[in-house]
Short mmCIF file of C-alpha atoms and ligand atoms in Angstrom, two decimals:
data_model
loop_
_atom_site.label_atom_id
_atom_site.label_comp_id
_atom_site.label_asym_id
_atom_site.label_seq_id
_atom_site.Cartn_x
_atom_site.Cartn_y
_atom_site.Cartn_z
CA GLU A 23 119.33 -26.25 -79.07
CA SER A 24 119.52 -23.16 -76.62
CA MET A 25 116.43 -21.34 -75.12
CA SER A 26 116.20 -17.87 -76.13
CA LYS A 27 116.71 -15.36 -73.65
CA GLN A 28 113.73 -14.64 -71.20
CA PHE A 29 113.45 -11.31 -69.34
CA LYS A 30 112.17 -10.06 -66.01
CA VAL A 31 110.01 -7.55 -66.80
CA ALA A 32 108.46 -4.67 -64.58
CA VAL A 33 105.52 -2.61 -65.16
CA VAL A 34 105.65 0.57 -62.99
CA GLY A 35 102.09 2.35 -63.01
CA ALA A 36 100.50 -0.90 -63.68
CA THR A 37 96.82 -0.17 -62.59
CA GLY A 38 96.96 3.10 -64.91
CA ALA A 39 95.23 3.57 -68.29
CA VAL A 40 98.83 3.07 -70.02
CA GLY A 41 100.16 0.58 -67.56
CA GLU A 42 97.26 -1.94 -67.89
CA THR A 43 97.64 -1.76 -71.63
CA MET A 44 101.48 -2.31 -71.36
CA LEU A 45 100.76 -5.43 -69.70
CA SER A 46 98.14 -6.51 -72.14
CA ILE A 47 100.40 -5.91 -75.08
CA LEU A 48 103.33 -7.82 -73.52
CA ALA A 49 101.19 -10.79 -73.29
CA GLU A 50 99.42 -10.17 -76.79
CA ARG A 51 102.92 -9.87 -78.68
CA GLU A 52 104.05 -12.65 -76.76
CA PHE A 53 107.19 -10.76 -75.21
CA PRO A 54 109.77 -13.08 -73.98
CA ALA A 55 109.28 -12.82 -70.38
CA SER A 56 110.08 -14.98 -67.56
CA GLU A 57 108.12 -13.06 -65.00
CA VAL A 58 106.12 -10.01 -65.42
CA ILE A 59 105.80 -7.92 -62.34
CA ALA A 60 103.00 -5.19 -61.76
CA LEU A 61 103.83 -2.12 -59.19
CA ALA A 62 102.03 0.82 -58.24
CA SER A 63 101.11 2.84 -55.34
CA GLU A 64 100.54 1.47 -51.67
CA ARG A 65 96.96 2.24 -52.49
CA SER A 66 96.53 -0.61 -54.93
CA ALA A 67 99.13 -2.99 -53.63
CA GLY A 68 97.52 -6.40 -53.22
CA SER A 69 94.70 -5.70 -56.05
CA LEU A 70 94.86 -7.70 -59.31
CA VAL A 71 95.67 -6.96 -62.88
CA LYS A 72 95.36 -8.46 -65.88
CA TYR A 73 98.43 -10.06 -67.69
CA GLY A 74 96.94 -11.92 -70.77
CA ASN A 75 94.80 -14.50 -69.16
CA ASP A 76 96.79 -14.40 -65.76
CA ASP A 77 95.70 -12.12 -62.84
CA ILE A 78 98.76 -10.88 -61.20
CA VAL A 79 99.08 -9.26 -57.61
CA VAL A 80 100.01 -5.68 -57.75
CA GLN A 81 102.95 -4.81 -55.53
CA ASP A 82 103.94 -1.40 -53.75
CA LEU A 83 106.68 0.27 -55.74
CA ALA A 84 108.22 1.89 -52.78
CA THR A 85 109.11 -1.28 -51.01
CA PHE A 86 109.87 -3.27 -53.98
CA ASP A 87 113.54 -4.49 -54.43
CA PRO A 88 114.45 -3.81 -58.18
CA ALA A 89 117.56 -6.15 -57.94
CA GLY A 90 117.18 -8.72 -60.79
CA ILE A 91 114.80 -6.77 -63.17
CA ASP A 92 115.88 -6.78 -66.64
CA ILE A 93 113.43 -4.36 -68.25
CA ALA A 94 111.28 -1.74 -66.17
CA LEU A 95 108.50 0.21 -68.35
CA PHE A 96 107.35 3.10 -66.36
CA SER A 97 104.26 5.10 -66.56
CA ALA A 98 103.45 6.26 -62.96
CA GLY A 99 103.96 9.95 -63.70
CA GLY A 100 107.04 12.05 -64.03
CA GLY A 101 107.88 12.41 -60.14
CA ILE A 102 107.66 8.55 -60.02
CA SER A 103 110.07 8.28 -62.91
CA LYS A 104 112.59 10.84 -61.47
CA GLU A 105 112.82 9.08 -58.09
CA TYR A 106 112.79 5.34 -58.97
CA GLY A 107 114.05 5.32 -62.77
CA PRO A 108 117.58 5.89 -61.93
CA LYS A 109 117.27 3.57 -59.02
CA PHE A 110 115.79 0.63 -61.26
CA ALA A 111 118.70 1.37 -63.82
CA ALA A 112 121.31 1.38 -61.15
CA ALA A 113 120.03 -2.21 -60.26
CA GLY A 114 120.66 -3.18 -63.58
CA ALA A 115 117.39 -2.79 -65.70
CA VAL A 116 116.81 -1.09 -68.99
CA VAL A 117 114.28 1.56 -67.95
CA ILE A 118 111.76 2.44 -70.68
CA ASP A 119 110.14 5.62 -69.41
CA ASN A 120 107.10 7.11 -70.58
CA SER A 121 107.13 10.35 -68.89
CA SER A 122 108.74 13.59 -70.06
CA THR A 123 111.28 13.49 -67.27
CA PHE A 124 114.32 12.28 -69.07
CA ARG A 125 113.25 13.06 -72.77
CA TYR A 126 115.27 16.12 -73.30
CA ASP A 127 118.23 14.87 -71.75
CA ASP A 128 121.02 14.47 -74.12
CA ASP A 129 122.26 11.25 -72.85
CA VAL A 130 118.78 9.51 -72.99
CA PRO A 131 117.39 8.44 -76.43
CA LEU A 132 113.91 9.29 -77.49
CA VAL A 133 112.79 6.39 -79.55
CA VAL A 134 109.96 5.69 -81.97
CA SER A 135 110.38 2.17 -83.09
CA GLU A 136 109.40 2.95 -86.72
CA VAL A 137 111.69 5.97 -87.12
CA ASN A 138 114.66 5.93 -85.12
CA PRO A 139 115.14 2.43 -83.53
CA GLU A 140 119.02 2.69 -83.77
CA GLN A 141 119.11 5.11 -81.13
CA ALA A 142 117.69 2.49 -78.63
CA GLY A 143 120.99 1.04 -78.02
CA ASN A 144 122.62 4.47 -77.41
CA ARG A 145 121.42 4.67 -73.45
CA PRO A 146 124.47 5.39 -71.10
CA ARG A 147 122.19 5.97 -68.50
CA GLY A 148 120.12 2.85 -68.99
CA ILE A 149 117.26 4.82 -69.63
CA ILE A 150 115.24 5.00 -73.13
CA ALA A 151 112.46 7.72 -73.13
CA ASN A 152 109.06 7.13 -74.98
CA PRO A 153 107.91 10.09 -76.60
CA ASN A 154 104.77 12.17 -75.87
CA CYS A 155 101.74 10.63 -77.39
CA SER A 156 100.87 13.56 -80.02
CA THR A 157 104.61 13.47 -81.18
CA MET A 158 104.68 9.70 -81.53
CA GLN A 159 102.05 9.51 -83.99
CA LEU A 160 103.05 12.53 -85.93
CA MET A 161 106.62 10.94 -86.32
CA VAL A 162 105.27 7.78 -87.62
CA ALA A 163 103.16 9.49 -90.33
CA LEU A 164 105.89 12.09 -91.27
CA LYS A 165 109.18 10.33 -91.11
CA PRO A 166 108.75 8.79 -94.84
CA LEU A 167 107.80 12.28 -96.15
CA HIS A 168 110.72 13.80 -94.22
CA ASP A 169 113.28 11.14 -95.83
CA ALA A 170 111.72 11.77 -99.31
CA ALA A 171 111.42 15.59 -99.47
CA LYS A 172 112.87 17.14 -95.96
CA ILE A 173 110.04 18.69 -94.01
CA GLU A 174 111.08 22.45 -93.39
CA ARG A 175 108.07 23.35 -91.32
CA ILE A 176 105.11 21.77 -89.55
CA ASN A 177 101.82 23.61 -88.71
CA ILE A 178 99.74 21.17 -86.57
CA ALA A 179 96.57 21.56 -84.39
CA THR A 180 95.84 18.51 -82.48
CA TYR A 181 92.43 17.06 -81.04
CA GLN A 182 93.49 14.88 -77.83
CA SER A 183 91.37 12.66 -76.18
CA ALA A 184 90.50 12.21 -72.32
CA SER A 185 92.48 9.08 -71.79
CA GLY A 186 95.56 11.08 -72.62
CA ALA A 187 95.12 12.64 -68.87
CA GLY A 188 94.97 8.90 -67.53
CA ARG A 189 92.08 7.08 -65.94
CA SER A 190 90.71 9.98 -63.76
CA GLY A 191 90.54 11.89 -67.23
CA MET A 192 88.47 9.58 -68.71
CA GLU A 193 86.16 8.96 -65.84
CA GLU A 194 85.57 13.14 -65.44
CA LEU A 195 84.46 13.09 -69.08
CA GLY A 196 82.08 10.13 -68.49
CA ARG A 197 81.04 11.98 -65.17
CA GLN A 198 80.29 15.04 -66.73
CA THR A 199 78.60 13.66 -69.39
CA ALA A 200 76.07 12.01 -67.20
CA GLU A 201 75.88 15.03 -65.19
CA LEU A 202 74.87 17.08 -68.25
CA LEU A 203 72.21 14.91 -69.42
CA ASN A 204 70.80 15.13 -65.84
CA PHE A 205 70.96 18.73 -65.48
CA GLN A 206 73.49 18.82 -62.88
CA ASP A 207 76.18 21.38 -62.10
CA ILE A 208 79.67 20.65 -63.57
CA LYS A 209 82.57 21.06 -61.06
CA PRO A 210 86.08 20.22 -63.22
CA SER A 211 88.80 18.84 -61.47
CA LYS A 212 91.14 16.97 -63.65
CA PHE A 213 90.66 19.15 -66.26
CA GLN A 214 90.65 23.16 -66.38
CA VAL A 215 87.07 23.49 -67.50
CA GLN A 216 84.27 21.44 -68.54
CA ILE A 217 85.30 18.80 -71.05
CA ALA A 218 82.02 17.20 -71.69
CA PHE A 219 80.62 18.74 -75.01
CA ASN A 220 83.45 21.34 -74.84
CA LEU A 221 87.01 21.84 -76.30
CA ILE A 222 89.93 22.96 -74.10
CA PRO A 223 93.05 24.80 -75.93
CA GLN A 224 95.34 23.95 -72.89
CA ILE A 225 97.14 20.77 -72.15
CA ASP A 226 99.86 20.87 -69.29
CA ASP A 227 101.09 24.11 -67.97
CA PHE A 228 101.69 27.44 -69.95
CA GLN A 229 105.19 28.42 -70.68
CA PRO A 230 106.85 31.99 -70.77
CA ASN A 231 106.43 32.16 -74.42
CA GLY A 232 102.60 31.65 -74.70
CA PHE A 233 102.84 28.06 -75.50
CA THR A 234 101.63 25.13 -73.25
CA LYS A 235 104.52 22.35 -72.40
CA GLU A 236 102.25 19.97 -74.40
CA GLU A 237 102.83 22.25 -77.37
CA MET A 238 106.78 22.68 -76.66
CA LYS A 239 106.97 19.02 -76.38
CA LEU A 240 105.88 18.63 -80.05
CA VAL A 241 108.70 21.10 -80.83
CA TRP A 242 111.57 19.64 -78.74
CA GLU A 243 110.69 15.97 -79.52
CA THR A 244 110.08 16.46 -83.50
CA ARG A 245 113.65 17.78 -83.48
CA LYS A 246 115.20 15.16 -81.30
CA ILE A 247 113.76 12.42 -83.08
CA LEU A 248 114.24 13.49 -86.35
CA GLY A 249 117.84 14.67 -85.43
CA ASP A 250 116.95 17.97 -87.14
CA GLU A 251 117.27 21.13 -85.13
CA ALA A 252 115.99 23.51 -88.01
CA ILE A 253 112.79 21.80 -88.49
CA GLY A 254 109.94 24.43 -87.54
CA VAL A 255 107.01 23.28 -85.62
CA ASN A 256 104.22 25.56 -85.04
CA PRO A 257 101.52 23.61 -82.78
CA THR A 258 98.19 24.32 -81.01
CA VAL A 259 97.05 21.33 -78.95
CA VAL A 260 93.42 20.89 -77.88
CA ARG A 261 91.78 18.62 -75.40
CA VAL A 262 88.45 17.14 -76.73
CA PRO A 263 85.51 14.91 -75.39
CA VAL A 264 86.78 11.86 -77.01
CA PHE A 265 87.62 8.71 -74.69
CA TYR A 266 90.44 6.98 -76.97
CA GLY A 267 92.45 8.35 -79.95
CA HIS A 268 94.16 11.61 -80.61
CA SER A 269 93.85 13.47 -84.09
CA GLU A 270 95.72 15.90 -85.61
CA ALA A 271 95.38 18.37 -88.57
CA VAL A 272 98.86 18.55 -89.91
CA HIS A 273 100.21 21.01 -92.54
CA ILE A 274 103.87 20.60 -93.68
CA GLU A 275 105.99 22.57 -95.83
CA THR A 276 108.73 20.50 -97.76
CA ARG A 277 112.12 21.62 -99.40
CA ASP A 278 111.15 19.61 -102.32
CA LYS A 279 107.97 19.35 -104.00
CA LEU A 280 105.79 16.26 -102.92
CA SER A 281 102.44 15.56 -104.81
CA ALA A 282 99.53 14.38 -102.76
CA GLU A 283 99.76 11.14 -104.96
CA GLN A 284 103.38 10.62 -103.97
CA ALA A 285 102.76 11.41 -100.37
CA ARG A 286 99.92 8.59 -100.44
CA GLU A 287 102.33 6.17 -102.06
CA LEU A 288 104.99 6.72 -99.51
CA LEU A 289 102.56 6.48 -96.58
CA GLU A 290 101.11 3.34 -98.09
CA ARG A 291 104.56 1.76 -97.69
CA ALA A 292 105.42 3.13 -94.32
CA PRO A 293 105.75 0.92 -91.30
CA GLY A 294 103.13 1.39 -88.90
CA VAL A 295 100.99 3.61 -91.26
CA VAL A 296 97.57 2.76 -92.57
CA VAL A 297 96.39 4.92 -95.31
CA VAL A 298 92.46 5.39 -95.15
CA ASP A 299 91.94 8.15 -97.82
CA GLU A 300 88.83 7.87 -100.11
CA ARG A 301 86.91 11.13 -100.68
CA VAL A 302 83.40 9.74 -99.80
CA ALA A 303 81.63 10.01 -96.31
CA GLY A 304 83.55 8.08 -93.92
CA GLY A 305 86.50 7.62 -96.13
CA TYR A 306 88.94 8.93 -93.52
CA PRO A 307 90.07 7.66 -90.14
CA THR A 308 88.40 8.72 -86.90
CA PRO A 309 89.11 8.05 -83.25
CA VAL A 310 86.02 5.84 -82.89
CA THR A 311 86.07 4.21 -86.33
CA HIS A 312 89.61 3.42 -86.68
CA ALA A 313 91.89 4.25 -84.07
CA SER A 314 90.49 3.13 -80.68
CA GLY A 315 92.17 -0.28 -79.69
CA SER A 316 94.20 -0.39 -82.94
CA ASP A 317 98.00 -0.26 -83.02
CA ALA A 318 98.40 1.61 -86.45
CA VAL A 319 98.76 5.33 -87.26
CA TYR A 320 96.02 6.14 -89.79
CA VAL A 321 96.34 9.05 -92.16
CA GLY A 322 93.79 10.38 -94.48
CA ARG A 323 92.71 13.70 -96.27
CA ILE A 324 95.89 13.80 -97.94
CA ARG A 325 95.78 16.95 -100.34
CA GLU A 326 97.97 19.71 -101.51
CA ASP A 327 97.96 23.01 -99.77
CA LEU A 328 95.97 25.58 -101.76
CA SER A 329 98.21 28.40 -100.11
CA HIS A 330 101.49 27.15 -100.69
CA PRO A 331 103.55 25.44 -103.53
CA ARG A 332 105.15 22.95 -101.55
CA GLY A 333 102.54 22.34 -98.72
CA LEU A 334 100.67 19.39 -98.00
CA ASP A 335 97.73 18.63 -95.76
CA LEU A 336 97.25 15.48 -93.86
CA TRP A 337 94.95 13.98 -91.01
CA VAL A 338 96.50 11.73 -88.49
CA VAL A 339 94.57 9.52 -86.19
CA SER A 340 96.04 7.14 -83.78
CA ASP A 341 95.17 5.28 -80.36
CA ASN A 342 97.14 7.61 -77.93
CA ILE A 343 97.20 4.68 -75.16
CA ARG A 344 98.37 2.24 -77.58
CA LYS A 345 100.92 3.66 -80.43
CA GLY A 346 101.02 6.81 -78.46
CA ALA A 347 102.37 5.02 -75.06
CA ALA A 348 102.08 1.40 -74.36
CA LEU A 349 102.74 -0.28 -77.47
CA ASN A 350 105.80 1.89 -78.55
CA ALA A 351 107.10 1.12 -75.01
CA VAL A 352 106.98 -2.63 -75.70
CA GLN A 353 108.28 -2.03 -79.13
CA ILE A 354 111.33 -0.47 -77.44
CA ALA A 355 111.58 -3.30 -75.23
CA GLU A 356 111.51 -5.77 -78.21
CA LEU A 357 114.55 -3.71 -79.63
CA VAL A 358 116.20 -4.22 -76.47
CA ALA A 359 115.32 -7.97 -76.13
CA SER A 360 116.64 -8.40 -79.84
CA GLU A 361 120.22 -7.04 -78.78
CA GLY A 362 120.82 -10.60 -77.36
P1 A2P B 71 97.66 3.54 -58.13
O1 A2P B 71 96.41 3.14 -59.10
O2 A2P B 71 98.06 2.87 -57.14
O3 A2P B 71 97.26 5.22 -57.75
P2 A2P B 71 96.90 7.01 -64.76
O4 A2P B 71 97.82 7.64 -65.48
O5 A2P B 71 95.84 6.25 -65.47
O6 A2P B 71 96.38 8.03 -63.66
O7 A2P B 71 97.51 5.85 -63.74
C1 A2P B 71 98.84 6.37 -63.05
C2 A2P B 71 99.55 4.93 -62.63
O8 A2P B 71 100.76 5.49 -61.61
C3 A2P B 71 98.65 4.11 -61.60
O9 A2P B 71 98.90 2.92 -61.84
C4 A2P B 71 99.09 4.49 -60.23
O10 A2P B 71 98.85 3.55 -59.28
C5 A2P B 71 100.58 4.96 -60.39
N1 A2P B 71 100.84 5.75 -59.17
C6 A2P B 71 100.55 6.99 -58.90
N2 A2P B 71 101.32 7.43 -57.87
C7 A2P B 71 102.24 6.47 -57.53
C8 A2P B 71 103.10 6.44 -56.47
N3 A2P B 71 103.37 7.17 -55.62
N4 A2P B 71 103.74 4.89 -56.53
C9 A2P B 71 103.57 4.13 -57.58
N5 A2P B 71 102.62 4.06 -58.34
C10 A2P B 71 101.73 5.25 -58.47
#
């Protein structure tokens, strides 16, 4: 009887909001790891992070030798991925990268585990990209509808939580909330303007076409993941004063008519999706009541568009740190591990 293969895993950005969740999900899902190594900046080298019930010592990425690492999960920002991702891949690791650095490269697959898992094996550079959080939950919800009726156009408005901006984003929301309650002045730093008790229609930088980069990620990534360059995506993304969980008001137009009832049935059978759609108070998902701390993509408010014969409206909510980032990265690692 042979032991199944065990993998030496590195988490880069292990002290961050996504990195710490990667560590807990690796332990929770009993990923077959012979060793798990936590890496971050020199600032946090020597500190401890949790891996299940174990405390592991954070090591400095800059001086770490990647030789022998089988799988590296990166979530330390685009600059770190750009510099260190290829070094880890050259040392033999499969790099699963949560930044946008490699997502649009033709020779880097962009994988949502429920949607296009077959792409994970197609990685000539040894790098697999993890999609942006807002695209991730959208793809899990829309894939079964696209397969059934071909989506031609997506209008989407997002309501994205502070944790999408990392630990310092959550700290700023908490700090500003306390400052406001104490009648103190607000000095924005992580976010462009006050986030507490406010809404900010800007995430990431403006592009020449007037959309923000976060909006264009929805356009580019949807096309790449669904393998459909013709699909229309018209996004507005908004940062909201919520700690965990992104919400999306999604309006789709399909080639073939799909009734709300048909869509509900397809979604109830879809992997990774939980339908919460009772037409009563609280009979729909919200970041706090459903998504925060959960793995699923929740879909509710399923109804037919009053203004379009083949239009459907949906409300899609998921934990941006879990399915939107850490969980999907670990699921990709599981796909790699199952290659044998
Ligand atoms: P550190 O805590 O040492 O700064 P978040 O997205 O929650 O802000 O987390 C960002 C993650 O990226 C943290 O783990 C952070 O580590 C890590 N990080 C930031 N800069 C570097 C760097 N220069 N080298 C390695 N890790 C870094």
